[in-house]
Amino acid sequence: MNIFFSKQFIWEIARIITVGVASILYYFEIIPLPVLLAAMAFGLYSLLKVAAEDLFKERKIGTEIFITIAVIISIVGKEYLAGSVVLMIILIAEYIASASGERARASIKELIGTVPKTAIVKKDNEEITVQIADLKIGDIVLVKAGEKIAVDGKVVAGEGTVNQAPITGESTPQEKTIGSDVFAGTIVELGALDIQMTKAGTDTVFARIIALVEEADAQQAPIEKFTDKVASWLIPIVFVFVAGVYYLTRDIKLVIALLIFTSPAELGLATPLVTIAAIARAAREGILIKGGKFLEELAKVNTIVFDKTGTLTIGSPTVNQFEIIDKNYDANTLVKLAASTDRRSSHPLAKSILTYADNLKIIYPEPESFDVIRGRGVAATVEGKTILLGNKEYMTESKVSGQISTQNQTDTALYLSVNGTLAGIFYVSDAIRPAAKQMIEGLRKSGVSKIVMLTGDNEQTAAYVSKQIGITEFRANLLPEDKINIVKEYQKEGQKVAMVGDGINDSPALMQANVGIAMGAMGTEAAMEAADIVLMEDKLEKIARVRAISKKAFSTIKENIIFGVGIVHVIGITLVLLKILGPIQAAVIHLLPDTLVFLNSIKLLRIKIDGE
């Protein structure tokens, strides 16, 4: 509640009190009319200023203009007390609306937390406290049990248990030892860590999360733009309607009451508060949504496309088997040639070959030359031999001699050729992520009609993985550029498409999709930039969670518009026309939709959402 009485609202509170006290004193004939009019002018000033800015700068007519006209009409019609009471109640409504928005925004930082302003730094065997702004890359920061980590960095000494919930939403603490990455905003629960700083201040993952969530408020949802348009269409109709009523009745009080109930204010509140609350709720669970636009788009998605490697699978492939094709070579020689060829590659499959060679304690030299063939494999010169290592298509296109077939139909096959002849085959597999099947089932229940897996692997491997997790449609043997074309293909068919990938190799497809979702992006700035929704840890269930949050948010917006705005206003206008309600009662009831919209919106921060 502190936000409602903060310094930023001091003038709003002063205006409400001034107009209210003046109205009471005038009612008891303690103050003359000029004093009441002066108090009304003080109260009306802020509304008049906003109305003028809206009209001349934004080219729009907001609720402030309606209320200003209503108050002026009350004065012209000598309904002074009615005008002052209406003004006071409207000022209260405007104050509640503004403070509610700030409270919802403040909840984001409350949910995520803060980082310390100072840190203990080790220098020359001494421990000194310094401001975060004074830290330099490479400084050693000491963090003890119970303290928050103030910087991003690597552990260089000590060990401990760190709660990463402020970033990932994961409540289970993580063990950190020498070499582990740690992040600002997380908490050391046990032990003590010496952390070599790599990032601080606005460069940390934590600061980036805060920035992204705050920037998200500016990304209007399509329904928000629609409500703004509806409000702009209604305004001229409303003025004509009110003018017609006055022409027929000559009733000033009736006109004032109608202007209050025909104000489009709540249409403007119906969406932004829900967006802020939903984004805050998602951030608490380690999910970053970059704006209401993507929240609404995800709720409408009917097709989800998954990249296989690193998304549906763990992304750490291992060599399960090695088959010698050319008997002129022994296994160790071929593994050495393959490892040398892959030594300069950063691809996950290359790492599996290097790990396999390391486990066999095979020493492999630097290649004399090295080249990456996009979507196919690598080529290198090792010890004077021309080595190719890649998929079946690469071997066929390179006219490699030998029978290019596999005995293992479920693992990914990496073919090794030496001087144009097939010499061996590595069989590599990547474990399917836990809960992948349940996640797919959950998405189908939520209304996603088409789920597709994309992969550069062969048909057999793709069929095996998709069958294991319950996906019936897949595309195999894809080049990276094929993925964006597939997304475009579905969009041309009228599908609303979400793409789920790692945020780096899939960046073009993520950006093309209606909603791009990057997994496991903690510490990966490229992923944060490429995707519309960022999952801070590699947990597939988060995809179903963010879908559930988006659908709940969208349904809440519709509730706000229908019940919080539509029904209350229709009933109010009807009762005013029947002369059951006057201006003061109308102003009091005008508080109701504001309050309903606020309460209905912030419930997203607390209520249980399907899937929990």
mmCIF file of N, CA and C in Angstrom, residues 12 40 69-70 80 87 91 102 129 148 202 210 226 248 272 345-346 364 368 371 374 392 400 408 472 533 595 597:
data_model
loop_
_atom_site.group_PDB
_atom_site.id
_atom_site.type_symbol
_atom_site.label_atom_id
_atom_site.label_comp_id
_atom_site.label_asym_id
_atom_site.label_seq_id
_atom_site.Cartn_x
_atom_site.Cartn_y
_atom_site.Cartn_z
ATOM 1 N N GLU A 12 -1.795 14.765 -6.327
ATOM 2 C CA GLU A 12 -3.102 14.137 -6.561
ATOM 3 C C GLU A 12 -3.908 14.084 -5.264
ATOM 4 N N MET A 40 -12.149 24.142 -7.072
ATOM 5 C CA MET A 40 -12.454 23.325 -8.265
ATOM 6 C C MET A 40 -11.424 23.565 -9.366
ATOM 7 N N ILE A 69 -15.302 18.877 -19.460
ATOM 8 C CA ILE A 69 -16.545 19.410 -20.048
ATOM 9 C C ILE A 69 -17.695 19.286 -19.052
ATOM 10 N N ALA A 70 -17.767 18.132 -18.352
ATOM 11 C CA ALA A 70 -18.847 17.918 -17.378
ATOM 12 C C ALA A 70 -18.801 18.955 -16.261
ATOM 13 N N TYR A 80 -23.231 23.902 -8.916
ATOM 14 C CA TYR A 80 -21.874 23.992 -8.369
ATOM 15 C C TYR A 80 -21.508 22.802 -7.472
ATOM 16 N N LEU A 87 -16.214 16.149 -9.477
ATOM 17 C CA LEU A 87 -14.780 16.348 -9.703
ATOM 18 C C LEU A 87 -13.954 15.599 -8.659
ATOM 19 N N LEU A 91 -11.405 12.604 -9.477
ATOM 20 C CA LEU A 91 -9.990 12.708 -9.090
ATOM 21 C C LEU A 91 -9.553 11.477 -8.304
ATOM 22 N N GLU A 102 1.196 1.963 -11.144
ATOM 23 C CA GLU A 102 2.518 2.007 -10.511
ATOM 24 C C GLU A 102 2.728 0.827 -9.579
ATOM 25 N N THR A 129 35.351 -2.903 1.150
ATOM 26 C CA THR A 129 34.005 -2.698 0.605
ATOM 27 C C THR A 129 34.036 -1.555 -0.402
ATOM 28 N N LYS A 148 23.610 -11.669 -1.171
ATOM 29 C CA LYS A 148 23.312 -11.675 -2.605
ATOM 30 C C LYS A 148 24.590 -11.424 -3.399
ATOM 31 N N THR A 202 24.713 -2.403 -15.245
ATOM 32 C CA THR A 202 23.692 -2.584 -16.281
ATOM 33 C C THR A 202 24.033 -3.680 -17.275
ATOM 34 N N ILE A 210 15.662 -7.014 -15.863
ATOM 35 C CA ILE A 210 14.873 -5.879 -15.379
ATOM 36 C C ILE A 210 14.544 -4.934 -16.531
ATOM 37 N N PHE A 226 -6.653 -2.044 -30.287
ATOM 38 C CA PHE A 226 -8.050 -2.114 -30.717
ATOM 39 C C PHE A 226 -8.950 -1.311 -29.776
ATOM 40 N N LEU A 248 -33.248 17.535 -26.204
ATOM 41 C CA LEU A 248 -34.595 17.027 -25.939
ATOM 42 C C LEU A 248 -35.060 17.298 -24.515
ATOM 43 N N PRO A 272 -3.569 -2.696 -20.183
ATOM 44 C CA PRO A 272 -2.210 -2.488 -19.656
ATOM 45 C C PRO A 272 -1.959 -3.118 -18.292
ATOM 46 N N SER A 345 35.879 -26.722 -34.689
ATOM 47 C CA SER A 345 34.435 -26.545 -34.824
ATOM 48 C C SER A 345 33.791 -26.335 -33.454
ATOM 49 N N SER A 346 32.742 -25.505 -33.411
ATOM 50 C CA SER A 346 32.020 -25.260 -32.156
ATOM 51 C C SER A 346 30.676 -25.987 -32.126
ATOM 52 N N TYR A 364 45.356 -35.690 -30.731
ATOM 53 C CA TYR A 364 45.049 -35.334 -32.119
ATOM 54 C C TYR A 364 45.671 -33.974 -32.436
ATOM 55 N N GLU A 368 45.859 -28.875 -40.811
ATOM 56 C CA GLU A 368 46.604 -27.898 -41.627
ATOM 57 C C GLU A 368 45.660 -26.880 -42.272
ATOM 58 N N ASP A 371 37.563 -26.030 -42.867
ATOM 59 C CA ASP A 371 36.472 -25.298 -43.490
ATOM 60 C C ASP A 371 35.132 -25.889 -43.027
ATOM 61 N N ARG A 374 28.234 -25.336 -44.409
ATOM 62 C CA ARG A 374 26.993 -25.040 -43.680
ATOM 63 C C ARG A 374 25.914 -26.090 -43.935
ATOM 64 N N LYS A 392 25.047 -37.646 -44.470
ATOM 65 C CA LYS A 392 24.974 -38.466 -45.683
ATOM 66 C C LYS A 392 24.942 -37.600 -46.943
ATOM 67 N N VAL A 400 31.818 -39.180 -52.470
ATOM 68 C CA VAL A 400 32.675 -40.089 -51.687
ATOM 69 C C VAL A 400 32.371 -41.520 -52.101
ATOM 70 N N ASN A 408 22.577 -48.548 -37.841
ATOM 71 C CA ASN A 408 21.837 -48.010 -36.704
ATOM 72 C C ASN A 408 20.864 -46.955 -37.217
ATOM 73 N N THR A 472 3.774 -35.968 -34.222
ATOM 74 C CA THR A 472 3.432 -36.761 -35.411
ATOM 75 C C THR A 472 3.978 -36.168 -36.706
ATOM 76 N N ILE A 533 10.112 -14.177 -26.407
ATOM 77 C CA ILE A 533 9.942 -14.740 -25.068
ATOM 78 C C ILE A 533 11.199 -15.543 -24.753
ATOM 79 N N THR A 595 -12.139 -0.042 -10.035
ATOM 80 C CA THR A 595 -11.748 -0.978 -8.977
ATOM 81 C C THR A 595 -11.820 -2.422 -9.462
ATOM 82 N N VAL A 597 -11.578 -3.532 -12.573
ATOM 83 C CA VAL A 597 -10.493 -3.777 -13.536
ATOM 84 C C VAL A 597 -9.173 -3.978 -12.804
#
